PDB file of C-alpha atoms in Angstrom:
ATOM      1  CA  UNK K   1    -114.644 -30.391  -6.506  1.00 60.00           C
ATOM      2  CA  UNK K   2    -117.106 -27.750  -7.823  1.00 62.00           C
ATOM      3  CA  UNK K   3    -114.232 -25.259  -8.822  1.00 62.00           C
ATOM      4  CA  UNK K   4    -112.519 -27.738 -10.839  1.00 70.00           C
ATOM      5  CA  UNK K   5    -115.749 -26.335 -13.406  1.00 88.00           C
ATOM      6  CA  UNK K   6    -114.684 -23.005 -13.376  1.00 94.00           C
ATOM      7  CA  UNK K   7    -111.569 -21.013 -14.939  1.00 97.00           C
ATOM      8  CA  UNK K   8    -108.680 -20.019 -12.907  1.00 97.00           C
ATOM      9  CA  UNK K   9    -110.349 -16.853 -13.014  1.00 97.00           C
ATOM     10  CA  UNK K  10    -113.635 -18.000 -11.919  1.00 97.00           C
ATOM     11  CA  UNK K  11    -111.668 -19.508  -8.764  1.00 97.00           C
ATOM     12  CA  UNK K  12    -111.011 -15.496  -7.292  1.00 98.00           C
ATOM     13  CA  UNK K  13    -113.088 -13.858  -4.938  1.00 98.00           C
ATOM     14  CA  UNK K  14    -114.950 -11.173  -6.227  1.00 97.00           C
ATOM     15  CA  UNK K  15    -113.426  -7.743  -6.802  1.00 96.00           C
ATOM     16  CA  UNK K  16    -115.871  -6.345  -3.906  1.00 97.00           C
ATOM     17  CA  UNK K  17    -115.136  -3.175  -1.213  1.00 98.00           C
ATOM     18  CA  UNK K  18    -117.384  -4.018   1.665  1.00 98.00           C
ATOM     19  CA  UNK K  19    -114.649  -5.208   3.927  1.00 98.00           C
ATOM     20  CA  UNK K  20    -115.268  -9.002   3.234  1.00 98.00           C
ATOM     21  CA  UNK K  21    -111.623  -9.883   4.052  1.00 98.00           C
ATOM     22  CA  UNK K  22    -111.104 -11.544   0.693  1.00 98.00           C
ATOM     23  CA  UNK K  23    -108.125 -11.494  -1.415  1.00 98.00           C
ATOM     24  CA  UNK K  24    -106.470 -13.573  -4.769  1.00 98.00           C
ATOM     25  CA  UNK K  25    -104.818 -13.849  -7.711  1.00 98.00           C
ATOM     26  CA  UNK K  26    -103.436 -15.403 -10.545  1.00 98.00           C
ATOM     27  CA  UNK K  27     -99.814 -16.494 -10.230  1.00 98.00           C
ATOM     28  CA  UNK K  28     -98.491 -17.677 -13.825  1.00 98.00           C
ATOM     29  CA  UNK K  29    -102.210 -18.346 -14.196  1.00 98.00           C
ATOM     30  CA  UNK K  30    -103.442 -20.594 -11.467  1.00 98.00           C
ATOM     31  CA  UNK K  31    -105.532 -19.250  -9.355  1.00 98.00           C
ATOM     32  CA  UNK K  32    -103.772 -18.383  -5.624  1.00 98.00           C
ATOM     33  CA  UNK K  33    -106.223 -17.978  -2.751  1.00 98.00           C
ATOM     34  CA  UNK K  34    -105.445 -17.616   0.773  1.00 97.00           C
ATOM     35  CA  UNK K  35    -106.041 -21.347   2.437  1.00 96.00           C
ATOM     36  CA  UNK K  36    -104.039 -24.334   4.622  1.00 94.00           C
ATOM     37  CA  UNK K  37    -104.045 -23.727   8.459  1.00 87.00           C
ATOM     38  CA  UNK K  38    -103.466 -20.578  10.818  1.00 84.00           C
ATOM     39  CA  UNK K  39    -101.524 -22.093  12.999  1.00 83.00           C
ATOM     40  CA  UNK K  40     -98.054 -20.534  12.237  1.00 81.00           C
ATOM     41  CA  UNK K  41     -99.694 -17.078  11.021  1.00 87.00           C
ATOM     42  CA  UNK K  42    -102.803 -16.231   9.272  1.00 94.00           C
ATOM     43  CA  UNK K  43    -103.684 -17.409   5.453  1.00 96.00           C
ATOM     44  CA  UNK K  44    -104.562 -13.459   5.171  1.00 97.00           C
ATOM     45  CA  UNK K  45    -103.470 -10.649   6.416  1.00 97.00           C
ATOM     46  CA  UNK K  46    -103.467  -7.111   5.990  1.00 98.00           C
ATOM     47  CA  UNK K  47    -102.220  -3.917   7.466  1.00 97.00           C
ATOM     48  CA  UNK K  48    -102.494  -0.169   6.648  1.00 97.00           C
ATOM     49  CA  UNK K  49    -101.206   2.049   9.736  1.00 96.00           C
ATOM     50  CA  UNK K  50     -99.379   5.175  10.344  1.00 94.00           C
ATOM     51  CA  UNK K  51     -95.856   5.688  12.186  1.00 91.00           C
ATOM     52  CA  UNK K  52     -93.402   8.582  12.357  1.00 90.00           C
ATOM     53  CA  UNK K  53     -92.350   8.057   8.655  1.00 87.00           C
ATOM     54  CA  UNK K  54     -95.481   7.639   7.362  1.00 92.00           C
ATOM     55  CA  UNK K  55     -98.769   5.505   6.285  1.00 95.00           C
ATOM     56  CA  UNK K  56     -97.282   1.640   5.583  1.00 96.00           C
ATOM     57  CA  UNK K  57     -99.840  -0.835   3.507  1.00 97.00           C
ATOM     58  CA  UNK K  58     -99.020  -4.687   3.558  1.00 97.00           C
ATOM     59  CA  UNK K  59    -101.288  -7.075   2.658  1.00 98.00           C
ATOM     60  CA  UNK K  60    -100.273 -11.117   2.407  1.00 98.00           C
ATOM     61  CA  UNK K  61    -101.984 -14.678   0.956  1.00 98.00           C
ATOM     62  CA  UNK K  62    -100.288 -17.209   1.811  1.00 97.00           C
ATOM     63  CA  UNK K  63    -101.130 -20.673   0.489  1.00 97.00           C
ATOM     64  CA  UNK K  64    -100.241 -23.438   3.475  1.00 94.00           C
ATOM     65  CA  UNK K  65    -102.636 -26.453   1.705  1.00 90.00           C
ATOM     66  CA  UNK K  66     -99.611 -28.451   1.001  1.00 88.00           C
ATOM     67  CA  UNK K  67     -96.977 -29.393   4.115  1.00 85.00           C
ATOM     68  CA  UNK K  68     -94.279 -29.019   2.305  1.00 89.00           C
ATOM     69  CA  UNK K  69     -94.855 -25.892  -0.080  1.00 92.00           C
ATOM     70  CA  UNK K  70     -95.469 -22.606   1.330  1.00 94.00           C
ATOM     71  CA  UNK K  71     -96.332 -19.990  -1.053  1.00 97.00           C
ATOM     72  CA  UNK K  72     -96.950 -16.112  -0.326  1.00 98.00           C
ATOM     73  CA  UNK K  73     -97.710 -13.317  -2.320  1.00 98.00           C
ATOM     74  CA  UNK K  74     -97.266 -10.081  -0.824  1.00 98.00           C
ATOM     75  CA  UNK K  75     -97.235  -6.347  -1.536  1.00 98.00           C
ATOM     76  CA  UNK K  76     -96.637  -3.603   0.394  1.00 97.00           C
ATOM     77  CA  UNK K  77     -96.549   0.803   0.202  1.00 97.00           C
ATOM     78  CA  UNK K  78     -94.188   2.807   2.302  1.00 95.00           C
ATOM     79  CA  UNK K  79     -94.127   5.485   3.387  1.00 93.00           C
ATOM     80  CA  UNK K  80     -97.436   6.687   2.109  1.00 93.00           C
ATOM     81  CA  UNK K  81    -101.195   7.872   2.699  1.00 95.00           C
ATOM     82  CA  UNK K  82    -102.904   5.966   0.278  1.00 97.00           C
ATOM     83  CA  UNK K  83    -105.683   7.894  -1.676  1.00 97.00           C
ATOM     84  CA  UNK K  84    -108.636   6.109  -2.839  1.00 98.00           C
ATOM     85  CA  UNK K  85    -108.893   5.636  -6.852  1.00 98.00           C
ATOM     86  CA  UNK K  86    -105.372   6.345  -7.383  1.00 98.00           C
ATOM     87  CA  UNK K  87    -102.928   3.816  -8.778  1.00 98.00           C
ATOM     88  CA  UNK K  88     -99.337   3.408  -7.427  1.00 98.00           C
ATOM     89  CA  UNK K  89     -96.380   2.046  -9.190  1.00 98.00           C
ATOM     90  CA  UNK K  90     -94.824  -1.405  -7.672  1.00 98.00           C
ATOM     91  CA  UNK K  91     -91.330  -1.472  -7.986  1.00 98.00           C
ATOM     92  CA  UNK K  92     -87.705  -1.632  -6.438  1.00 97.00           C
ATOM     93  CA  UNK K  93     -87.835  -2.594  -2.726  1.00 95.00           C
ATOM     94  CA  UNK K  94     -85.805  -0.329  -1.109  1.00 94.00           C
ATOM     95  CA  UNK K  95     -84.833   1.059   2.455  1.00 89.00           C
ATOM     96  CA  UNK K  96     -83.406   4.012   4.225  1.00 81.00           C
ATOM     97  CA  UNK K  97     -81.673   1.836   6.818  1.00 80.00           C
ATOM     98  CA  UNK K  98     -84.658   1.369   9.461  1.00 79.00           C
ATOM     99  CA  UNK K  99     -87.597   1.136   7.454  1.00 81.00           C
ATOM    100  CA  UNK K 100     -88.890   0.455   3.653  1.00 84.00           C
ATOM    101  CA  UNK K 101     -89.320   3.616   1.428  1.00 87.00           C
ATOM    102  CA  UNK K 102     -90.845   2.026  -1.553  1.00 95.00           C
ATOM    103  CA  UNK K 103     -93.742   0.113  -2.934  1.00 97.00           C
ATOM    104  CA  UNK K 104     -92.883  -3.139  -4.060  1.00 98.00           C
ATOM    105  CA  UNK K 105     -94.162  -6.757  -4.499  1.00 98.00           C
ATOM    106  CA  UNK K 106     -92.977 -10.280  -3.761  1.00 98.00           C
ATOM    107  CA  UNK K 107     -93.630 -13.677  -4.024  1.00 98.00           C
ATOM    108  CA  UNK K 108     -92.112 -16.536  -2.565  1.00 97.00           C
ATOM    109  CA  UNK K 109     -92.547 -20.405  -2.049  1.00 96.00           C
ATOM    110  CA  UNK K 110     -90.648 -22.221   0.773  1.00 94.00           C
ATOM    111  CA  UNK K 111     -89.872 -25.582   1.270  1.00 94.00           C
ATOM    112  CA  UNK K 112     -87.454 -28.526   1.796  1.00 90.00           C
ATOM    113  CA  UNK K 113     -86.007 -28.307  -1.594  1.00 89.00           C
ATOM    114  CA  UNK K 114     -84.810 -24.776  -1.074  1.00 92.00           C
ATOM    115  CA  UNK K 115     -86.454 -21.371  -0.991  1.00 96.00           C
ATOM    116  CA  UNK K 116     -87.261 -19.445  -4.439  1.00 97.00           C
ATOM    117  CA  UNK K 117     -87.870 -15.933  -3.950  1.00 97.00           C
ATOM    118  CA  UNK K 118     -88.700 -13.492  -6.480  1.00 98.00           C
ATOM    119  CA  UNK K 119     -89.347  -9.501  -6.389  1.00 98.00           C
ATOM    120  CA  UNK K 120     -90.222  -6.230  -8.020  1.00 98.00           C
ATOM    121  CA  UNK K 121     -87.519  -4.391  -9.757  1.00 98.00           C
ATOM    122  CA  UNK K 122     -87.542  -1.013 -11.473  1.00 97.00           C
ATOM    123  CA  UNK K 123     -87.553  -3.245 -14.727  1.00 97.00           C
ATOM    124  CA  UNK K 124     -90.121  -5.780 -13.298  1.00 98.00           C
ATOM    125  CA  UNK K 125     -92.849  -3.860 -11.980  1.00 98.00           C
ATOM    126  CA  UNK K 126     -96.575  -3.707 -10.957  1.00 98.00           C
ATOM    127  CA  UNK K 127     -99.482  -1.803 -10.267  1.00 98.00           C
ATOM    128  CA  UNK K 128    -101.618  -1.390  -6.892  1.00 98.00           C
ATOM    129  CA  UNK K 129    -105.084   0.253  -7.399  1.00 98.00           C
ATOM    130  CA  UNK K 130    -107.128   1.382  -4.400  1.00 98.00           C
ATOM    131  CA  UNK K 131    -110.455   1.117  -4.548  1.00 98.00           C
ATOM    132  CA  UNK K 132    -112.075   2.077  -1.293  1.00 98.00           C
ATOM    133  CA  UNK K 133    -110.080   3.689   1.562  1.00 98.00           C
ATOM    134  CA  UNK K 134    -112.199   4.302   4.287  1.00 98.00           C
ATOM    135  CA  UNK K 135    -110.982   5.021   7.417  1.00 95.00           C
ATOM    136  CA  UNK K 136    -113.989   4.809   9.537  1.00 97.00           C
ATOM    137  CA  UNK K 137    -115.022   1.019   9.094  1.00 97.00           C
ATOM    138  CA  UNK K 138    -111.279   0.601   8.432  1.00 97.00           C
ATOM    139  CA  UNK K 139    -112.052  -1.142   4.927  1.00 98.00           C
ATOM    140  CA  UNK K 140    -108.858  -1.032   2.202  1.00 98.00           C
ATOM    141  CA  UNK K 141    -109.955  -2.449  -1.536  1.00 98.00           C
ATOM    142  CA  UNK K 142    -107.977  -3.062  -4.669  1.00 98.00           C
ATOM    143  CA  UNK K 143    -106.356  -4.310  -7.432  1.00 98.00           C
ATOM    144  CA  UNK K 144    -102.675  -5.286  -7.940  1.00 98.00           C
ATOM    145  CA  UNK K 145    -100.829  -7.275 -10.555  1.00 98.00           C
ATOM    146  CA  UNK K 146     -96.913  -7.431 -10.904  1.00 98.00           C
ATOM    147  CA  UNK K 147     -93.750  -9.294 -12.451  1.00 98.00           C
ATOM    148  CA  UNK K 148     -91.258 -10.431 -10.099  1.00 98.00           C
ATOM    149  CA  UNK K 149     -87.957 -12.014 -10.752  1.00 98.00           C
ATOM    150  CA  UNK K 150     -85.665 -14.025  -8.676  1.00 98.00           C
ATOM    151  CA  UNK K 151     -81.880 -14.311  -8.431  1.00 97.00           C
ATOM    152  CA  UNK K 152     -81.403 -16.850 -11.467  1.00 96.00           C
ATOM    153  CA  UNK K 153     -83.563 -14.925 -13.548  1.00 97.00           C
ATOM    154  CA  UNK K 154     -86.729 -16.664 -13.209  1.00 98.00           C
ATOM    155  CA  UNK K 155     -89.933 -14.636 -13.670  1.00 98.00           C
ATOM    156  CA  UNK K 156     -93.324 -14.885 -12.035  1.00 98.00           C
ATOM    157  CA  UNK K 157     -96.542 -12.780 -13.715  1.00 98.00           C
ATOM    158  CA  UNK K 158     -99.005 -11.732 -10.242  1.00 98.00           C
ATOM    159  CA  UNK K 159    -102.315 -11.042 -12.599  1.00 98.00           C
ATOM    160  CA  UNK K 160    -105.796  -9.873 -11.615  1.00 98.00           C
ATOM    161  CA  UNK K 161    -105.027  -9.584  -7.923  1.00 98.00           C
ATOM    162  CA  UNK K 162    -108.053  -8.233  -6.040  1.00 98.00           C
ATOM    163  CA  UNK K 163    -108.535  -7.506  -2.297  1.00 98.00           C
ATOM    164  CA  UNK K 164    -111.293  -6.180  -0.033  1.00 98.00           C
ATOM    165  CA  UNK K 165    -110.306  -6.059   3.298  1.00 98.00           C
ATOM    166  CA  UNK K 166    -110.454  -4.865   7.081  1.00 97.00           C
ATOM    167  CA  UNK K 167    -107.278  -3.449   8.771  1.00 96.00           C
TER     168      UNK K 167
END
């Protein structure tokens, strides 16, 4: 395989902003991409809408290349407009009852040995930087990276995410 050649980091899509529906990361250092089959939901998705409370940002990989191990790393803004070349803090998830008010990652795998689940905090946090906005081609770019920590205290490092994608 010709990216056995390359580092983790080598693996990622380019940091681009033409709408090339990419996205990746590093998760503990391995590189994450988007791949397995769409059959039960897209490898990569993405979002960035308005509603009565607000502008709402999601964006998803989810690895599906192994049966039995489903891995997803997800971030997402509420409720608001997004402003290009400005950074946002990734942190508690929180909700007012009907919808999320906060930005926050996650990461998760799935699979018949039990679910692990891990999240932002306000002690574990991240960073999402936009890099394009445009709302004409409908193109959102960036850069994220965040800590999350499960329930038993386990801690995952999200590094060098990067996105360019079409909502």
């Amino acid at each position: 395989d010709k990216d056995d050649d390359k580092t983790p980091l080598e693996q990622l899509p380019p940091a681009t902003t033409t709408g090339a529906n990419t996205a990746g990361c590093l998760v503990n250092g391995q590189a994450f991409l988007p791949k397995g089959s769409s059959q039960f939901g897209p490898t990569l998705s993405c979002f960035y809408q308005q509603d009565k409370d607000g502008y709402h940002l999601g964006l998803s990989i989810n690895d599906k290349g192994n049966k039995s191990l489903y891995k997803t790393v997800q971030f997402a803004t509420n409720p608001i407009q997004l402003v290009e070349n400005t950074t946002y803090l990734l942190g508690l998830k929180t909700n007012n009852g009907t919808n999320y008010n906060s930005n926050f990652g996650e990461y998760y795998m799935l699979s018949f040995e039990g679910d692990k689940y891990y999240e932002t905090t306000n002690i574990y946090i991240g960073e999402l930087k936009i890099t394009k906005l445009d709302t004409q081609q409908r193109i959102i770019s960036g850069t994220f990276w965040f800590d999350a920590i499960n329930s038993d205290g386990e801690k995952v490092e999200i590094r060098e995410g990067r996105f360019d994608m079409r909502y």
